[in-house]
CSV table of C-alpha atoms in Angstrom, one decimal:
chain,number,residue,atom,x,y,z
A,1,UNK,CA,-95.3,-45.2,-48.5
A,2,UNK,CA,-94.3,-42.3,-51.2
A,3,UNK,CA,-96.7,-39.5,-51.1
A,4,UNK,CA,-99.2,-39.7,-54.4
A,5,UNK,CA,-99.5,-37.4,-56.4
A,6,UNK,CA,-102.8,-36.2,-57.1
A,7,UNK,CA,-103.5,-37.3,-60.6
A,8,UNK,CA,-102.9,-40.9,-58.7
A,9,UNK,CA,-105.1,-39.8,-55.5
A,10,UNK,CA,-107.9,-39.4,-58.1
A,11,UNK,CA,-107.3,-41.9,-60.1
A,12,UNK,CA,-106.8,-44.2,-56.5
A,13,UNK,CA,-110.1,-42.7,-55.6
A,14,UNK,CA,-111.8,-43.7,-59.0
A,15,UNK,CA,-110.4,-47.6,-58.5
A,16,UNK,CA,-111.6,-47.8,-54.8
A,17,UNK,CA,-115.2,-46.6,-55.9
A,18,UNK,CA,-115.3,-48.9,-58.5
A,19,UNK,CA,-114.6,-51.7,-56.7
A,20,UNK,CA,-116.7,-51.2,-53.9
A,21,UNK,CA,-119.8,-50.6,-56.3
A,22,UNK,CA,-118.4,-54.4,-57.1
A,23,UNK,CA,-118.6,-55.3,-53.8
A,24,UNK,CA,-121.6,-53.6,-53.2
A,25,UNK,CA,-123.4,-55.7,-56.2
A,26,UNK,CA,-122.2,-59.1,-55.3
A,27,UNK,CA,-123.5,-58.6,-52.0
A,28,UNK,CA,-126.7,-57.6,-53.1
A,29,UNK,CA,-126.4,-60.6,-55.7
A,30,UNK,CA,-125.7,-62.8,-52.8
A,31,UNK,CA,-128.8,-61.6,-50.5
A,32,UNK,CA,-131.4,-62.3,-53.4
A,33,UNK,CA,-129.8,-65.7,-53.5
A,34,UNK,CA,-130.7,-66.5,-49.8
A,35,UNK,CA,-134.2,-64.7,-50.7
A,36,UNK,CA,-135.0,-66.1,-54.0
A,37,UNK,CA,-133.9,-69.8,-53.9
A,38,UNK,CA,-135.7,-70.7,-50.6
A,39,UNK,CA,-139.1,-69.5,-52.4
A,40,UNK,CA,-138.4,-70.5,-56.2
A,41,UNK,CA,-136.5,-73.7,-56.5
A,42,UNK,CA,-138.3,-76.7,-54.7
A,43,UNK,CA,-136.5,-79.8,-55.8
A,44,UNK,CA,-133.7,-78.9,-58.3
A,45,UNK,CA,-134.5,-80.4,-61.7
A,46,UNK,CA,-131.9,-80.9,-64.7
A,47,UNK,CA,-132.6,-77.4,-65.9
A,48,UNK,CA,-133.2,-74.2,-64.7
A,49,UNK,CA,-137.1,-74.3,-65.7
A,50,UNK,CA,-139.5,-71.6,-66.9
A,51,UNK,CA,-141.8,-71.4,-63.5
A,52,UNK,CA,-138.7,-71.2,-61.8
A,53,UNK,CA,-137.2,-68.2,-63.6
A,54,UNK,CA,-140.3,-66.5,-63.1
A,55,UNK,CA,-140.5,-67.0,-59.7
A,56,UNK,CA,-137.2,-65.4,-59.5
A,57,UNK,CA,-137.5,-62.7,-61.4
A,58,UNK,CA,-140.4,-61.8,-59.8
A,59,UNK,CA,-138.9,-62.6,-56.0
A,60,UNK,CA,-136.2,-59.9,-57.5
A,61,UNK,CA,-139.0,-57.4,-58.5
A,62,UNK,CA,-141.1,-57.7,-55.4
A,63,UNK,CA,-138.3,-56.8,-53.8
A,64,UNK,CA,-136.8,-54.3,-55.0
A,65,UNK,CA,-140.6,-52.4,-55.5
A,66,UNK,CA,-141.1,-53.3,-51.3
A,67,UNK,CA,-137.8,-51.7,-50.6
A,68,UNK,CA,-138.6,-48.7,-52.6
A,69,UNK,CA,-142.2,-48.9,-51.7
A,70,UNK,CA,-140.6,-48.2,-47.7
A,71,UNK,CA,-138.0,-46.2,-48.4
A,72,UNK,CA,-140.1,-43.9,-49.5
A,73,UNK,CA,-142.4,-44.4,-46.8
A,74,UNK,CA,-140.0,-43.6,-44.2
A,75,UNK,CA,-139.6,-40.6,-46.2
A,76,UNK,CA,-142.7,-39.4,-46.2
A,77,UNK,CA,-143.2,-39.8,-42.5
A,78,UNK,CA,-139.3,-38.2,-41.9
A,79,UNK,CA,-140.5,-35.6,-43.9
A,80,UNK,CA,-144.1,-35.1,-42.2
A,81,UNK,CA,-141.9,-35.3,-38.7
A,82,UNK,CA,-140.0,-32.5,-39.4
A,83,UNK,CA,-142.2,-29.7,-39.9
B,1,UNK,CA,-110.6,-50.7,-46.5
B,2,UNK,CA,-107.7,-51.0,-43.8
B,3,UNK,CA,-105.1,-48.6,-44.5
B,4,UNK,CA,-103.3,-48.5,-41.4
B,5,UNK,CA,-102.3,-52.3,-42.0
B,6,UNK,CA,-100.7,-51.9,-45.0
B,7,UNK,CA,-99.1,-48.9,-44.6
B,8,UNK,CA,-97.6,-50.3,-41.2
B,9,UNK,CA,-96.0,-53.1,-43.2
B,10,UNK,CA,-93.3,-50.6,-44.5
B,11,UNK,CA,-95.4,-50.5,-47.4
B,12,UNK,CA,-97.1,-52.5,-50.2
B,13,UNK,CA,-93.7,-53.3,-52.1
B,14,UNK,CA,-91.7,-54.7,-49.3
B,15,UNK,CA,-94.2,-57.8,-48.6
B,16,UNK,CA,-92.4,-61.3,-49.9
B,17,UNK,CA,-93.7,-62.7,-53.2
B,18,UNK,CA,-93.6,-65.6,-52.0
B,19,UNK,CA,-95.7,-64.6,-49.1
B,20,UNK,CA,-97.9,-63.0,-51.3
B,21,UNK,CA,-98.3,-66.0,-53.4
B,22,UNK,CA,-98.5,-68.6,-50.7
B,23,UNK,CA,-101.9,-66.5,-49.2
B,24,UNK,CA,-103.1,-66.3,-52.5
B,25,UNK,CA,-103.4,-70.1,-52.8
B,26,UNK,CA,-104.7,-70.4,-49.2
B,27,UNK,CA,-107.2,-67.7,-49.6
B,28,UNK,CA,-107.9,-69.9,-53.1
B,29,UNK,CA,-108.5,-73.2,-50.9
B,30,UNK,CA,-110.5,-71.3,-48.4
B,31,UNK,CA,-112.8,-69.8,-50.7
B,32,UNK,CA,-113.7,-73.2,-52.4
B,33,UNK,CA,-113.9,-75.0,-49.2
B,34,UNK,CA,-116.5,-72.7,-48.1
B,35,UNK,CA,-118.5,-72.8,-51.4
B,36,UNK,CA,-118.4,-76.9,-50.9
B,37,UNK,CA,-119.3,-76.0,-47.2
B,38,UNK,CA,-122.5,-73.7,-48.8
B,39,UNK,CA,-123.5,-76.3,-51.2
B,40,UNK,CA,-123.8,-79.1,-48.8
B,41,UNK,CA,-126.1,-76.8,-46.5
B,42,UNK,CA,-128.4,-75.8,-49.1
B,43,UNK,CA,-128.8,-79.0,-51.4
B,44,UNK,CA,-128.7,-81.3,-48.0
B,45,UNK,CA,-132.0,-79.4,-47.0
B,46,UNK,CA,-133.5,-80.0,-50.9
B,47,UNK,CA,-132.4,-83.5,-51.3
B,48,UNK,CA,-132.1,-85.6,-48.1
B,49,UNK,CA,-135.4,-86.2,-46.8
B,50,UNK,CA,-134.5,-89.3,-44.7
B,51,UNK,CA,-130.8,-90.3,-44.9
B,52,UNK,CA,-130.8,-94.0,-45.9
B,53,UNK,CA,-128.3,-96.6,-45.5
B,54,UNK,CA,-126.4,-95.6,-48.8
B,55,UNK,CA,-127.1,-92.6,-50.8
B,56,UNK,CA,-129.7,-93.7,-53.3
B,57,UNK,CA,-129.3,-92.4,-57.0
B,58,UNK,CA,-132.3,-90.2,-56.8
B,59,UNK,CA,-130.3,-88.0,-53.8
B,60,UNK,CA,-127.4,-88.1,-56.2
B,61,UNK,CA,-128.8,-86.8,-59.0
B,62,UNK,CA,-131.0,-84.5,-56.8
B,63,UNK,CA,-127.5,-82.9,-55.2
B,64,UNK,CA,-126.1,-82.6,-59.0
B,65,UNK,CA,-129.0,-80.5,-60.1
B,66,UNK,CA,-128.9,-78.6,-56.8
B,67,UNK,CA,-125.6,-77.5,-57.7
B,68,UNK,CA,-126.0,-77.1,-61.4
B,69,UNK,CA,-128.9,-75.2,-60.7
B,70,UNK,CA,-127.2,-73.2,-58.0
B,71,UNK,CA,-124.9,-71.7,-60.6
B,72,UNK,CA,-127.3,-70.9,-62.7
B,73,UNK,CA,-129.7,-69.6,-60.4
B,74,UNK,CA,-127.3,-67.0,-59.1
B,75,UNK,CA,-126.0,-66.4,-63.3
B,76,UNK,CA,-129.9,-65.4,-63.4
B,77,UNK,CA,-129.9,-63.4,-60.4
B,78,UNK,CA,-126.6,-61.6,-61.3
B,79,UNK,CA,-128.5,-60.5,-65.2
B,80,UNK,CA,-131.7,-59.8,-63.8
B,81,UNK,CA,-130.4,-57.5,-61.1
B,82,UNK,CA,-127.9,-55.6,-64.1
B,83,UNK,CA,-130.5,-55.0,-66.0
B,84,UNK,CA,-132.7,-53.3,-63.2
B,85,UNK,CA,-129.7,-51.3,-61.9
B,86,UNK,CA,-130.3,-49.6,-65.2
B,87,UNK,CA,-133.7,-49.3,-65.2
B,88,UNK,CA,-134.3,-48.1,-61.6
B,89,UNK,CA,-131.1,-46.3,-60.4
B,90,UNK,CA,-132.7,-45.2,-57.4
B,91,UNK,CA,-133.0,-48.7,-56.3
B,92,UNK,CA,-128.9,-49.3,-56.0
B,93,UNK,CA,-128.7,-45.9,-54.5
B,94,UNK,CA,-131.4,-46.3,-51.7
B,95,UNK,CA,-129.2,-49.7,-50.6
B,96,UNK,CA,-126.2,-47.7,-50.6
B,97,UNK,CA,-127.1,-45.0,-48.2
């Protein structure tokens, strides 16, 4: 392959990051899918009703706030560790 | 991700169009094959309690809301988790590490 220049490296650099963040979201889109229907939608209606979406928005919540809620656990202890 | 592969090739503008092409329409069928693959999992589990003799109307309709509200299920999913990647940050960088 020609050798890039390195406005293009950048610019190739920029593009690969962005579409990994893509990646990166639809994965994350995907998990909460698995997560969230399972525990929200019982037997499908014709619409996408109101208890429903608030079961999932709050399955996406509770989630995100337990994964935070560790993370920063583990931090603390890593922390306490290392002294 | 794989850079070896592609510059191995002799590089990106030597592979055939029509190679090119022909993948792209395989990849195409494979990816909707596997949706149709997902969909029968999922709404099988929500709407076949005991399989009669003939699909009864009430499994039909159940299986066309389960994938109506598949789709929108996952267009809620996708909004919701947009709007909290602005609102907590730190959430989208914790999974990242």
């Amino acid at each position: 392959m020609a050798e890039l220049g390195e406005a293009d490296e950048v610019e190739l650099q920029r593009l690969v990051a962005a579409e990994q963040q893509k990646v990166q979201f639809t994965a994350q889109v995907h998990h909460f899918m698995e997560l969230c229907w399972d525990k929200c939608v019982e037997t499908p209606g014709n619409r996408l009703d109101s208890r429903t979406e608030n079961c999932l928005s709050s399955c996406v919540d509770h989630f995100i706030d337990t994964t935070l809620a560790i993370t920063s656990r583990f931090a603390q202890i890593v922390q306490k560790g290392g002294q | 991700m794989d850079s070896s592969s592609s510059s191995s090739a002799a590089g990106l503008g030597a592979v055939d169009p029509q190679l090119q092409h022909f993948i792209e329409v395989e990849t195409q069928k494979q990816r909707f094959q596997q949706l149709v693959h997902q969909m029968t999992e999922l709404c099988w589990e929500k709407c076949m309690d005991k399989p009669g003799p003939k699909l009864d109307s009430r499994a039909e309709a159940c299986f066309v809301n389960c994938v109506e509200r598949f789709i929108d299920t996952s267009q809620f999913i996708l909004n919701r988790l947009e709007q909290t990647q602005k609102s907590k940050p730190v959430f989208s960088e914790s999974l990242s590490d």
